[in-house]
PDB file of C-alpha atoms in Angstrom:
ATOM      1  CA  MET A   1      40.977   1.522   8.266  1.00  0.00           C
ATOM      2  CA  THR A   2      39.196  -2.058   8.298  1.00  0.00           C
ATOM      3  CA  ASN A   3      38.189  -3.927   5.221  1.00  0.00           C
ATOM      4  CA  ASN A   4      34.850  -5.560   5.087  1.00  0.00           C
ATOM      5  CA  ILE A   5      34.660  -8.693   3.196  1.00  0.00           C
ATOM      6  CA  PHE A   6      31.280 -10.055   2.130  1.00  0.00           C
ATOM      7  CA  ILE A   7      30.355 -13.437   0.840  1.00  0.00           C
ATOM      8  CA  GLU A   8      27.442 -13.923  -1.408  1.00  0.00           C
ATOM      9  CA  GLU A   9      25.157 -17.152  -1.637  1.00  0.00           C
ATOM     10  CA  SER A  10      22.949 -17.274  -4.721  1.00  0.00           C
ATOM     11  CA  TYR A  11      20.156 -19.623  -5.593  1.00  0.00           C
ATOM     12  CA  TYR A  12      18.764 -20.081  -9.197  1.00  0.00           C
ATOM     13  CA  GLU A  13      15.800 -21.743 -10.956  1.00  0.00           C
ATOM     14  CA  GLY A  14      17.308 -22.586 -14.239  1.00  0.00           C
ATOM     15  CA  GLU A  15      19.210 -19.392 -15.114  1.00  0.00           C
ATOM     16  CA  LEU A  16      17.155 -16.979 -13.081  1.00  0.00           C
ATOM     17  CA  LEU A  17      18.476 -15.717  -9.819  1.00  0.00           C
ATOM     18  CA  THR A  18      15.742 -16.344  -7.242  1.00  0.00           C
ATOM     19  CA  LYS A  19      17.473 -15.459  -3.982  1.00  0.00           C
ATOM     20  CA  ARG A  20      20.842 -14.083  -2.854  1.00  0.00           C
ATOM     21  CA  ASN A  21      22.125 -13.982   0.784  1.00  0.00           C
ATOM     22  CA  SER A  22      24.933 -11.674   1.798  1.00  0.00           C
ATOM     23  CA  PHE A  23      27.202 -12.352   4.745  1.00  0.00           C
ATOM     24  CA  HIS A  24      30.111 -10.908   6.549  1.00  0.00           C
ATOM     25  CA  GLU A  25      33.253 -12.843   6.086  1.00  0.00           C
ATOM     26  CA  ASN A  26      33.162 -14.624   9.326  1.00  0.00           C
ATOM     27  CA  SER A  27      29.535 -15.149  10.012  1.00  0.00           C
ATOM     28  CA  ASP A  28      26.932 -17.596   9.222  1.00  0.00           C
ATOM     29  CA  LYS A  29      23.929 -15.364   9.559  1.00  0.00           C
ATOM     30  CA  PRO A  30      23.176 -13.131   6.519  1.00  0.00           C
ATOM     31  CA  ILE A  31      23.024  -9.402   6.761  1.00  0.00           C
ATOM     32  CA  LYS A  32      20.915  -9.018   3.668  1.00  0.00           C
ATOM     33  CA  VAL A  33      18.552 -11.399   1.950  1.00  0.00           C
ATOM     34  CA  GLU A  34      17.202 -10.542  -1.531  1.00  0.00           C
ATOM     35  CA  VAL A  35      14.349 -12.332  -3.338  1.00  0.00           C
ATOM     36  CA  PHE A  36      13.332 -11.989  -7.086  1.00  0.00           C
ATOM     37  CA  LYS A  37      10.278 -12.943  -8.882  1.00  0.00           C
ATOM     38  CA  TYR A  38       9.766 -12.948 -12.554  1.00  0.00           C
ATOM     39  CA  ASP A  39       7.105 -12.828 -15.213  1.00  0.00           C
ATOM     40  CA  GLN A  40       6.572 -15.306 -18.094  1.00  0.00           C
ATOM     41  CA  PHE A  41       9.151 -13.547 -20.142  1.00  0.00           C
ATOM     42  CA  GLU A  42      11.778 -13.697 -17.436  1.00  0.00           C
ATOM     43  CA  ASN A  43      11.747 -10.175 -16.481  1.00  0.00           C
ATOM     44  CA  VAL A  44      12.119  -9.233 -12.816  1.00  0.00           C
ATOM     45  CA  ILE A  45       8.576  -8.198 -11.587  1.00  0.00           C
ATOM     46  CA  GLU A  46       9.480  -8.019  -7.807  1.00  0.00           C
ATOM     47  CA  ASP A  47      12.725  -7.448  -5.945  1.00  0.00           C
ATOM     48  CA  SER A  48      12.533  -7.646  -2.243  1.00  0.00           C
ATOM     49  CA  THR A  49      15.515  -6.982   0.042  1.00  0.00           C
ATOM     50  CA  TYR A  50      15.464  -7.777   3.719  1.00  0.00           C
ATOM     51  CA  PHE A  51      18.044  -5.840   5.847  1.00  0.00           C
ATOM     52  CA  VAL A  52      18.549  -8.172   8.808  1.00  0.00           C
ATOM     53  CA  VAL A  53      20.142  -5.505  11.079  1.00  0.00           C
ATOM     54  CA  MET A  54      17.546  -2.818  10.522  1.00  0.00           C
ATOM     55  CA  ASP A  55      14.737  -5.519  10.427  1.00  0.00           C
ATOM     56  CA  MET A  56      13.578  -3.584   7.260  1.00  0.00           C
ATOM     57  CA  THR A  57      12.366  -4.715   3.927  1.00  0.00           C
ATOM     58  CA  ALA A  58      12.640  -2.621   0.810  1.00  0.00           C
ATOM     59  CA  THR A  59      10.592  -3.941  -2.225  1.00  0.00           C
ATOM     60  CA  GLN A  60      10.667  -2.640  -5.858  1.00  0.00           C
ATOM     61  CA  TYR A  61       8.111  -3.556  -8.277  1.00  0.00           C
ATOM     62  CA  TYR A  62       8.590  -3.551 -12.166  1.00  0.00           C
ATOM     63  CA  LYS A  63       5.964  -3.248 -15.010  1.00  0.00           C
ATOM     64  CA  TYR A  64       6.950  -3.555 -18.736  1.00  0.00           C
ATOM     65  CA  SER A  65       5.776  -2.569 -21.969  1.00  0.00           C
ATOM     66  CA  LEU A  66       6.834  -5.252 -24.680  1.00  0.00           C
ATOM     67  CA  ASP A  67       7.554  -5.136 -28.373  1.00  0.00           C
ATOM     68  CA  ASN A  68       6.130  -7.652 -30.943  1.00  0.00           C
ATOM     69  CA  ASN A  69       9.054  -9.966 -29.939  1.00  0.00           C
ATOM     70  CA  ASN A  70       8.165  -9.952 -26.217  1.00  0.00           C
ATOM     71  CA  ASN A  71      11.280  -7.920 -25.239  1.00  0.00           C
ATOM     72  CA  TRP A  72      10.570  -4.996 -22.953  1.00  0.00           C
ATOM     73  CA  VAL A  73      11.114  -1.518 -24.365  1.00  0.00           C
ATOM     74  CA  THR A  74       9.630   0.366 -21.406  1.00  0.00           C
ATOM     75  CA  GLN A  75      10.316  -0.701 -17.813  1.00  0.00           C
ATOM     76  CA  VAL A  76       8.592   1.164 -14.834  1.00  0.00           C
ATOM     77  CA  LYS A  77      10.116   0.559 -11.437  1.00  0.00           C
ATOM     78  CA  LYS A  78       8.266   1.625  -8.321  1.00  0.00           C
ATOM     79  CA  GLU A  79      10.674   2.268  -5.359  1.00  0.00           C
ATOM     80  CA  ASN A  80       9.987   1.377  -1.797  1.00  0.00           C
ATOM     81  CA  ASN A  81       9.333   5.000  -1.233  1.00  0.00           C
ATOM     82  CA  GLY A  82       6.802   5.199  -4.045  1.00  0.00           C
ATOM     83  CA  SER A  83       8.862   7.029  -6.562  1.00  0.00           C
ATOM     84  CA  LEU A  84       8.926   5.720 -10.185  1.00  0.00           C
ATOM     85  CA  VAL A  85      11.845   5.128 -12.386  1.00  0.00           C
ATOM     86  CA  VAL A  86      11.142   4.899 -16.084  1.00  0.00           C
ATOM     87  CA  THR A  87      13.620   3.281 -18.326  1.00  0.00           C
ATOM     88  CA  GLU A  88      13.192   3.132 -22.158  1.00  0.00           C
ATOM     89  CA  ARG A  89      15.227   1.215 -24.617  1.00  0.00           C
ATOM     90  CA  GLU A  90      15.256   0.707 -28.378  1.00  0.00           C
ATOM     91  CA  ILE A  91      15.984  -2.714 -29.829  1.00  0.00           C
ATOM     92  CA  GLU A  92      16.920  -2.990 -33.459  1.00  0.00           C
ATOM     93  CA  TYR A  93      16.409  -6.383 -35.123  1.00  0.00           C
ATOM     94  CA  PHE A  94      18.117  -7.781 -38.179  1.00  0.00           C
ATOM     95  CA  GLU A  95      16.812 -10.256 -40.517  1.00  0.00           C
TER      96      GLU A  95
END
């Protein structure tokens, strides 16, 4: 059985991850490249992953419903195949 070791190279703008490359241990060419885009509230709105070997890109899009403090309470993720995944969360604030 062989163990695959992967190396990741990450790029940030401030604290936001904008790009991540994944490599096999002994290669200088990425096997996967992920690119992230954000809205003004630092929520991911687009996540594109390019799979080099398959020459294929999978992109997920996100939309949010925000509460009065601009935190998302509903996230709708549209998968590359068109399916939707809805995530809801409840945030309790203390004064």
